[in-house]
């Protein structure tokens, strides 16, 4: 296996996803859509002329060279599978050193046999979410083309990640767009602390996304949202690490929360490429889980039957649905603020992923999400609300019989527990007013696994009695 990937020299390029268009662009071009038809862009490779390993096992050799930054990174360890940038341009801060943990407790909760449920802890990334996998890739591309400012709209994690890469590398200024009052304090505090220029828009994520596209175009700022095809290249590596942790045996299911749909799209591309390269012989099924209050994918895929259809996606279906949302004034609304998105930019690519992985889409409500989150937390490490949608969705798919008790299921825990303490505290609180304020309006009636703090007077006997009563 080659030790480093050469400068790509025409072996990697960008291509429009629309089958009737297919216009290609050099990797050095900065684009977030096709100049001819406005379609999404994909990064594609001339694999026949690239040094692709014969077996995925060859990647294990990189562990022995962990003192080299590109081998230490859980993203760039797989550079041969995302060979769009020369090694000397790569910006890495040791992202992707995450782990796959079997969880007997969560398996029992969702109705799987012991040993059948695995949690992929992406909250262990430097900025506390899976976003660092994609940010190192987009940031590397931005650096390659000499960008001086980078922007994103965010529900909080993409912005924290961008701010972190800018803060550490000092190569660019971060300009982040967030919906006012729409991101959790944990995430907002990261962006402020890392020194990002933070633009709070009176609106939600969908508004911020719309504006950041306009502004980055007008001011020539590099855009790192997942319309940026290089982001998804980095996020493919989450699946490589899952496979590696399972000794390269694909699981039966990958279950992931769906917001802007970058992750699910990246996973589908990862498996599609590995299969085409003959590096895996079986593709896991994919389940993408929406929140009920932000369920565009569920509505379009499961209810209205929109499909990939060899790339000839019925765009009119989405346009009509968005017009309905506008006419009824319906905005995205869920306690899982990370996935509070009604207009997912990677919708079309996600349809491809669902096609490649024989996928399903489900929606879970905020109560299901928070109960699942509490079970995850009780079994260690924990996650933020959006991440727990994967566990709640697995439980639902087990109840429906779509997932079998004997299946091996990987749930992606996308963000760290400490990202959103407000939701966690409200769930476990003894204070009914606080519960109602934060969760009541969300339709959460019962915190099934609440671990209430025990209030006691400052008195030794009372404290001892409280411990004896509660243990
Ligand atoms: N989980 C977490 C913790 C997230 O932050 C996000 C997205 C998702 C799941 C959904 O992933 O967009 O790839 O479908 N957060 C974005 C952000 C939108 O701005 O931080 P997706």
Coordinates of C-alpha atoms and ligand atoms in Angstrom, one line a residue:
X1 CA 0.0 0.0 0.0
X2 CA 1.3 3.4 -0.9
X3 CA 2.3 5.5 2.1
X4 CA 1.0 8.8 0.8
X5 CA -1.5 9.9 -1.8
X6 CA 0.1 12.0 -4.6
X7 CA -1.3 15.4 -5.7
X8 CA -4.4 14.3 -7.5
X9 CA -3.5 15.6 -11.0
X10 CA -6.9 15.1 -12.6
X11 CA -7.6 11.9 -10.8
X12 CA -10.2 13.6 -8.6
X13 CA -12.9 15.9 -9.8
X14 CA -16.3 17.3 -9.0
X15 CA -19.3 16.2 -11.0
X16 CA -23.0 17.3 -11.1
X17 CA -25.3 14.7 -9.6
X18 CA -28.0 15.3 -12.3
X19 CA -27.9 12.4 -14.7
X20 CA -28.9 14.6 -17.7
X21 CA -26.2 17.1 -16.9
X22 CA -23.1 15.4 -15.3
X23 CA -20.9 18.5 -15.9
X24 CA -17.5 18.0 -14.3
X25 CA -15.3 20.6 -12.6
X26 CA -11.7 20.5 -11.4
X27 CA -11.2 19.9 -7.7
X28 CA -9.5 23.3 -7.5
X29 CA -12.8 25.1 -8.4
X30 CA -14.9 26.4 -5.6
X31 CA -18.5 25.6 -6.2
X32 CA -21.5 24.6 -4.1
X33 CA -23.7 23.7 -7.1
X34 CA -23.4 23.0 -10.8
X35 CA -22.9 26.1 -12.9
X36 CA -25.0 24.6 -15.7
X37 CA -28.1 23.3 -14.0
X38 CA -27.8 24.2 -10.3
X39 CA -27.5 20.5 -9.2
X40 CA -25.6 19.2 -6.3
X41 CA -21.9 18.3 -6.8
X42 CA -20.2 15.0 -6.0
X43 CA -16.5 14.4 -5.6
X44 CA -15.6 11.5 -7.9
X45 CA -12.3 9.7 -8.5
X46 CA -10.6 7.9 -11.3
X47 CA -10.0 4.8 -9.1
X48 CA -8.3 2.9 -11.9
X49 CA -5.4 5.3 -11.8
X50 CA -5.3 5.7 -8.0
X51 CA -3.4 3.6 -5.5
X52 CA -6.4 1.9 -3.9
X53 CA -5.7 -0.8 -1.3
X54 CA -6.5 -4.4 -2.2
X55 CA -8.0 -5.1 1.2
X56 CA -9.4 -2.8 3.9
X57 CA -7.2 -4.7 6.3
X58 CA -4.3 -2.8 4.9
X59 CA -5.5 0.3 6.7
X60 CA -4.7 -1.4 10.0
X61 CA -1.0 -0.9 9.3
X62 CA -1.5 2.9 9.8
X63 CA -2.0 2.2 13.5
X64 CA 1.6 1.4 13.8
X65 CA 2.5 4.8 12.5
X66 CA 0.3 6.9 14.8
X67 CA 3.1 9.4 15.5
X68 CA 2.5 10.7 11.9
X69 CA -0.4 13.2 11.9
X70 CA -2.1 11.7 8.8
X71 CA -2.1 8.3 10.4
X72 CA -3.3 9.5 13.8
X73 CA -6.3 11.2 12.2
X74 CA -9.3 8.9 12.0
X75 CA -10.2 10.7 8.7
X76 CA -6.8 10.9 6.9
X77 CA -5.8 7.4 8.0
X78 CA -8.1 6.5 5.1
X79 CA -6.7 9.1 2.7
X80 CA -6.6 6.6 -0.2
X81 CA -10.4 6.6 -0.1
X82 CA -10.7 10.4 -0.2
X83 CA -7.7 11.3 -2.4
X84 CA -8.7 14.8 -3.4
X85 CA -5.9 16.8 -1.6
X86 CA -2.1 16.5 -1.6
X87 CA -0.8 15.5 1.9
X88 CA 1.1 18.7 2.5
X89 CA -2.1 20.7 2.3
X90 CA -4.1 18.6 4.8
X91 CA -5.2 20.4 7.9
X92 CA -5.8 18.0 10.7
X93 CA -6.2 18.3 14.5
X94 CA -6.5 14.6 15.3
X95 CA -10.2 14.3 14.5
X96 CA -12.0 11.0 14.2
X97 CA -10.4 9.2 17.1
X98 CA -13.7 7.9 18.1
X99 CA -14.9 4.5 19.2
X100 CA -17.6 1.9 18.6
X101 CA -18.9 0.5 21.9
X102 CA -21.2 -2.4 22.3
X103 CA -24.0 -1.6 24.8
X104 CA -25.9 -4.4 26.4
X105 CA -28.1 -1.9 28.3
X106 CA -29.2 0.0 25.2
X107 CA -29.6 -3.3 23.3
X108 CA -32.1 -4.4 25.9
X109 CA -33.9 -1.1 25.8
X110 CA -34.5 -1.3 22.0
X111 CA -35.2 -5.0 22.0
X112 CA -32.1 -6.4 20.4
X113 CA -30.2 -9.5 21.6
X114 CA -27.3 -8.8 23.9
X115 CA -24.2 -8.0 21.8
X116 CA -26.4 -6.7 18.9
X117 CA -26.2 -3.0 19.6
X118 CA -23.2 -0.8 19.0
X119 CA -22.9 2.9 19.7
X120 CA -20.5 4.9 17.5
X121 CA -19.4 7.8 19.8
X122 CA -18.7 10.7 17.5
X123 CA -19.0 13.1 20.4
X124 CA -15.4 12.2 21.2
X125 CA -14.2 14.4 18.4
X126 CA -12.2 17.6 19.2
X127 CA -15.3 19.9 18.9
X128 CA -17.6 17.3 20.4
X129 CA -19.5 16.1 17.3
X130 CA -19.1 14.2 14.1
X131 CA -18.8 17.4 12.2
X132 CA -15.0 17.4 12.6
X133 CA -14.8 14.5 10.2
X134 CA -16.2 16.6 7.4
X135 CA -14.7 19.9 8.5
X136 CA -11.1 18.7 8.2
X137 CA -11.9 17.7 4.6
X138 CA -13.7 21.0 3.7
X139 CA -11.1 23.0 5.5
X140 CA -8.3 21.2 3.7
X141 CA -10.0 22.0 0.4
X142 CA -10.5 25.7 1.4
X143 CA -6.8 25.9 2.4
X144 CA -5.8 24.2 -0.9
X145 CA -7.5 26.9 -2.9
X146 CA -6.2 29.7 -0.6
X147 CA -9.4 30.8 1.1
X148 CA -9.1 33.4 3.9
X149 CA -12.6 33.3 5.3
X150 CA -15.0 30.4 5.7
X151 CA -18.7 30.5 6.5
X152 CA -21.6 28.2 7.5
X153 CA -25.1 28.2 8.6
X154 CA -25.6 26.0 11.6
X155 CA -27.7 24.5 14.3
X156 CA -24.5 24.7 16.4
X157 CA -22.2 21.8 15.7
X158 CA -20.9 22.7 12.2
X159 CA -20.3 26.2 13.5
X160 CA -18.4 24.9 16.6
X161 CA -16.3 22.7 14.3
X162 CA -15.5 25.5 11.8
X163 CA -14.7 27.9 14.6
X164 CA -12.3 25.3 16.2
X165 CA -10.4 24.6 12.9
X166 CA -10.0 28.4 12.4
X167 CA -9.0 28.9 16.0
X168 CA -6.3 26.2 15.9
X169 CA -4.9 26.7 12.5
X170 CA -5.2 30.5 12.2
X171 CA -5.5 29.9 8.4
X172 CA -8.9 31.5 8.0
X173 CA -11.6 33.6 9.8
X174 CA -14.8 31.8 10.7
X175 CA -18.1 33.5 9.9
X176 CA -21.0 31.6 11.3
X177 CA -24.8 32.1 10.8
X178 CA -27.1 30.9 13.4
X179 CA -30.8 31.2 14.0
X180 CA -31.5 33.5 17.0
X181 CA -32.3 31.4 20.1
X182 CA -32.1 28.2 18.0
X183 CA -28.8 26.7 19.2
X184 CA -28.0 25.2 22.5
X185 CA -25.7 27.2 24.9
X186 CA -23.0 24.5 24.8
X187 CA -22.6 25.0 21.0
X188 CA -23.0 28.8 21.0
X189 CA -20.3 29.1 23.8
X190 CA -17.9 27.1 21.6
X191 CA -18.1 29.4 18.7
X192 CA -17.8 32.5 20.8
X193 CA -14.9 31.1 22.7
X194 CA -13.0 30.0 19.6
X195 CA -13.3 33.5 18.3
X196 CA -15.7 33.1 15.4
X197 CA -17.6 36.1 13.9
X198 CA -21.0 35.0 14.9
X199 CA -24.0 36.4 13.0
X200 CA -27.3 35.7 14.9
X201 CA -30.2 36.0 12.4
X202 CA -33.8 36.6 13.5
X203 CA -35.0 33.3 12.0
X204 CA -34.2 29.6 12.1
X205 CA -31.7 27.3 10.4
X206 CA -33.5 27.3 7.1
X207 CA -33.4 31.1 7.0
X208 CA -29.7 31.1 8.0
X209 CA -28.9 28.6 5.3
X210 CA -30.6 30.7 2.7
X211 CA -28.7 33.8 3.8
X212 CA -25.3 32.3 4.1
X213 CA -25.5 31.1 0.5
X214 CA -26.3 34.6 -0.7
X215 CA -23.6 36.2 1.5
X216 CA -20.8 33.8 0.7
X217 CA -21.6 34.3 -3.0
X218 CA -21.6 38.0 -2.7
X219 CA -18.5 38.4 -0.5
X220 CA -16.6 35.4 -2.0
X221 CA -16.4 33.6 1.4
X222 CA -15.7 29.8 1.3
X223 CA -18.9 27.9 2.3
X224 CA -18.5 24.8 4.4
X225 CA -22.1 23.6 4.8
X226 CA -22.7 20.1 3.5
X227 CA -23.6 21.5 0.0
X228 CA -19.8 21.5 0.0
X229 CA -19.0 18.1 -1.5
X230 CA -15.7 17.8 0.3
X231 CA -17.4 17.8 3.7
X232 CA -19.1 14.5 2.8
X233 CA -15.7 13.0 1.8
X234 CA -14.5 13.3 5.4
X235 CA -17.8 12.0 6.8
X236 CA -17.4 8.8 4.8
X237 CA -14.7 7.8 7.2
X238 CA -17.2 7.3 10.1
X239 CA -18.3 4.2 8.2
X240 CA -14.7 3.1 7.6
X241 CA -14.1 3.2 11.4
X242 CA -17.3 1.4 12.1
X243 CA -16.3 -1.4 9.8
X244 CA -12.8 -1.5 11.2
X245 CA -14.2 -1.8 14.7
X246 CA -16.3 -4.7 13.6
X247 CA -13.2 -6.4 12.0
X248 CA -14.5 -5.3 8.6
X249 CA -17.7 -7.3 8.8
X250 CA -20.5 -5.0 7.8
X251 CA -23.3 -4.8 10.4
X252 CA -27.0 -5.4 9.4
X253 CA -28.0 -1.8 10.0
X254 CA -26.6 1.7 10.4
X255 CA -29.1 4.1 12.1
X256 CA -28.4 7.8 11.9
X257 CA -30.4 11.0 12.8
X258 CA -31.3 13.1 9.7
X259 CA -31.1 16.9 9.7
X260 CA -29.5 18.5 6.7
X261 CA -28.8 14.9 5.5
X262 CA -25.0 15.2 5.0
X263 CA -24.1 12.3 7.2
X264 CA -26.6 9.8 5.7
X265 CA -25.5 10.9 2.2
X266 CA -21.8 10.4 3.1
X267 CA -22.5 7.0 4.5
X268 CA -24.3 5.9 1.3
X269 CA -21.4 7.2 -0.8
X270 CA -18.9 5.4 1.4
X271 CA -20.6 2.0 1.0
X272 CA -21.3 2.6 -2.7
X273 CA -17.6 3.2 -3.4
X274 CA -16.4 0.4 -1.1
X275 CA -18.7 -2.0 -3.0
X276 CA -17.6 -0.8 -6.4
X277 CA -14.0 -1.2 -5.4
X278 CA -14.7 -4.7 -4.3
X279 CA -13.6 -3.9 -0.7
X280 CA -16.9 -5.1 0.8
X281 CA -19.3 -7.7 -0.5
X282 CA -22.3 -6.7 1.5
X283 CA -23.8 -3.2 2.2
X284 CA -25.6 -2.6 5.5
X285 CA -29.2 -1.2 5.5
X286 CA -29.5 2.4 6.4
X287 CA -32.2 3.9 8.6
X288 CA -32.4 7.7 8.7
X289 CA -34.4 9.1 11.7
X290 CA -36.2 12.4 11.6
X291 CA -37.7 14.3 14.5
X292 CA -41.5 14.5 14.1
X293 CA -41.2 18.3 14.1
X294 CA -38.7 18.4 11.3
X295 CA -39.7 15.4 9.1
X296 CA -39.3 16.5 5.5
X297 CA -37.3 13.3 4.5
X298 CA -39.9 11.1 6.2
X299 CA -42.7 12.9 4.5
X300 CA -41.2 12.9 1.0
X301 CA -39.7 9.4 1.1
X302 CA -42.1 7.3 3.2
X303 CA -45.4 9.1 2.7
X304 CA -45.1 10.6 -0.8
X305 CA -42.8 7.8 -2.2
X306 CA -40.1 10.0 -3.7
X307 CA -37.1 7.9 -4.8
X308 CA -33.6 8.2 -6.2
X309 CA -34.8 6.8 -9.5
X310 CA -31.3 6.5 -11.1
X311 CA -30.7 10.1 -10.3
X312 CA -33.9 11.4 -12.0
X313 CA -35.3 12.7 -8.7
X314 CA -38.7 14.3 -8.8
X315 CA -37.6 17.7 -7.6
X316 CA -41.2 19.0 -8.0
X317 CA -42.3 16.9 -5.1
X318 CA -39.9 18.7 -2.7
X319 CA -40.8 22.1 -4.2
X320 CA -44.5 21.4 -3.7
X321 CA -44.0 20.3 -0.1
X322 CA -42.0 23.4 0.7
X323 CA -44.7 25.5 -0.7
X324 CA -47.2 23.7 1.5
X325 CA -45.0 24.4 4.6
X326 CA -44.8 28.1 3.6
X327 CA -48.5 28.3 3.0
X328 CA -49.4 26.8 6.4
X329 CA -46.6 28.8 8.2
X330 CA -45.1 25.5 9.5
X331 CA -41.5 25.9 10.8
X332 CA -39.2 23.1 12.0
X333 CA -39.7 22.5 15.8
X334 CA -38.0 19.9 18.0
X335 CA -36.1 19.7 21.2
X336 CA -33.4 18.0 19.1
X337 CA -32.2 21.4 17.9
X338 CA -29.4 20.0 15.9
X339 CA -31.9 18.4 13.4
X340 CA -34.5 21.2 13.5
X341 CA -34.3 21.6 9.7
X342 CA -37.2 21.5 7.2
X343 CA -35.2 22.1 4.0
X344 CA -32.4 19.6 4.0
X345 CA -29.8 20.6 1.4
X346 CA -28.5 17.1 0.8
X347 CA -32.0 15.6 0.2
X348 CA -31.1 14.3 -3.3
X349 CA -27.9 12.7 -2.2
X350 CA -29.7 11.1 0.8
X351 CA -32.1 9.5 -1.7
X352 CA -29.1 7.9 -3.4
X353 CA -27.9 6.6 0.0
X354 CA -31.3 5.2 0.7
X355 CA -31.3 3.5 -2.7
X356 CA -27.7 2.1 -2.3
X357 CA -28.4 0.9 1.3
X358 CA -32.0 -0.3 0.8
X359 CA -32.9 2.3 3.4
X360 CA -35.9 3.3 5.4
X361 CA -36.8 6.6 7.1
X362 CA -38.7 6.9 10.4
X363 CA -39.8 9.8 12.6
X364 CA -39.7 9.9 16.4
X365 CA -41.2 12.5 18.7
X366 CA -39.4 14.5 21.4
X367 CA -40.5 12.2 24.2
X368 CA -39.1 9.2 22.4
X369 CA -35.9 11.0 21.8
X370 CA -35.4 12.1 25.4
X371 CA -36.3 8.7 26.8
X372 CA -33.8 7.1 24.5
X373 CA -31.2 9.7 25.4
X374 CA -31.6 9.0 29.1
X375 CA -31.0 5.3 28.4
X376 CA -27.9 6.1 26.4
X377 CA -26.7 8.3 29.2
X378 CA -27.3 5.7 31.9
X379 CA -25.2 3.3 29.9
X380 CA -22.2 5.6 29.7
X381 CA -20.8 8.6 27.8
X382 CA -24.2 10.0 26.8
X383 CA -25.2 12.1 23.8
X384 CA -27.1 15.2 22.8
X385 CA -30.9 14.9 22.0
X386 CA -30.5 14.7 18.2
X387 CA -28.1 11.8 18.5
X388 CA -30.6 9.8 20.5
X389 CA -33.0 9.9 17.6
X390 CA -31.0 7.0 16.3
X391 CA -31.7 4.9 19.3
X392 CA -35.3 5.9 19.5
X393 CA -35.6 5.0 15.8
X394 CA -34.0 1.6 16.3
X395 CA -36.5 0.9 19.0
X396 CA -39.3 1.8 16.7
X397 CA -38.0 -0.3 13.9
X398 CA -37.6 -3.3 16.3
X399 CA -41.2 -2.8 17.4
X400 CA -42.3 -2.8 13.8
X401 CA -40.3 -5.9 13.1
X402 CA -38.3 -4.2 10.4
X403 CA -35.1 -4.8 12.5
X404 CA -34.9 -8.4 13.8
X405 CA -33.8 -9.1 17.4
X406 CA -30.8 -11.0 16.1
X407 CA -29.6 -8.1 13.8
X408 CA -26.4 -6.3 14.5
X409 CA -27.2 -2.6 14.6
X410 CA -24.9 0.5 14.8
X411 CA -26.4 3.7 16.1
X412 CA -24.4 6.9 15.4
X413 CA -24.2 9.1 18.4
X414 CA -23.5 12.3 16.5
X415 CA -22.9 14.8 19.4
X416 CA -21.6 14.9 22.9
X417 CA -23.9 14.9 25.9
X418 CA -22.5 18.2 27.2
X419 CA -23.6 20.0 24.0
X420 CA -27.0 20.6 25.4
X421 CA -27.3 20.4 29.2
X422 CA -30.5 22.4 29.2
X423 CA -32.5 19.5 27.7
X424 CA -30.8 17.0 30.0
X425 CA -31.4 19.0 33.2
X426 CA -35.1 19.7 32.3
X427 CA -35.7 16.0 31.7
X428 CA -34.3 15.0 35.1
X429 CA -35.6 18.0 37.0
X430 CA -37.7 17.9 40.1
X431 CA -39.1 21.3 39.2
X432 CA -42.3 20.9 37.3
X433 CA -42.3 24.5 36.2
X434 CA -38.9 24.1 34.6
X435 CA -40.0 20.8 33.0
X436 CA -43.0 22.5 31.5
X437 CA -41.1 25.5 30.4
X438 CA -38.5 23.5 28.5
X439 CA -40.2 20.3 27.6
X440 CA -44.0 20.8 28.1
X441 CA -44.5 22.9 25.0
X442 CA -42.7 20.1 23.1
X443 CA -45.4 17.6 24.0
X444 CA -43.1 15.7 26.4
X445 CA -45.4 14.4 29.1
X446 CA -43.4 11.7 30.8
X447 CA -39.7 11.5 31.6
X448 CA -39.7 7.8 31.9
X449 CA -36.2 7.5 33.2
X450 CA -35.8 10.7 35.1
X451 CA -33.1 10.6 37.7
X452 CA -34.4 13.3 40.1
X453 CA -32.0 15.1 42.3
X454 CA -33.0 14.6 46.0
X455 CA -33.4 17.9 47.8
X456 CA -32.4 17.8 51.4
X457 CA -31.9 20.4 54.2
X458 CA -28.3 21.1 55.2
X459 CA -28.5 18.6 58.1
X460 CA -26.4 15.5 58.6
X461 CA -29.2 13.2 59.8
X462 CA -31.5 14.3 56.9
X463 CA -28.7 13.7 54.4
X464 CA -27.9 10.2 55.7
X465 CA -31.7 9.3 55.8
X466 CA -32.0 10.5 52.2
X467 CA -29.2 8.3 51.0
X468 CA -30.5 5.3 52.9
X469 CA -34.0 5.8 51.5
X470 CA -32.8 6.1 47.9
X471 CA -30.2 3.3 47.7
Ligands
LIG1 N1 -26.7 15.2 15.0 C1 -26.1 16.3 15.4 C2 -25.5 16.3 16.7 C3 -26.0 17.3 14.5 O1 -25.4 18.4 14.8 C4 -26.6 17.2 13.2 C5 -26.5 18.3 12.2 C6 -27.2 16.0 12.9 C7 -27.3 15.0 13.8 C8 -27.8 15.8 11.5 O2 -26.8 15.5 10.6 O3 -27.3 17.3 9.0 O4 -25.8 15.4 8.4 O5 -28.3 15.1 8.7 N2 -26.1 19.5 12.5 C9 -25.9 20.6 11.5 C10 -25.2 21.7 12.2 C11 -27.0 20.9 10.7 O6 -25.4 22.9 11.7 O7 -24.5 21.6 13.1 P1 -27.1 15.9 9.1

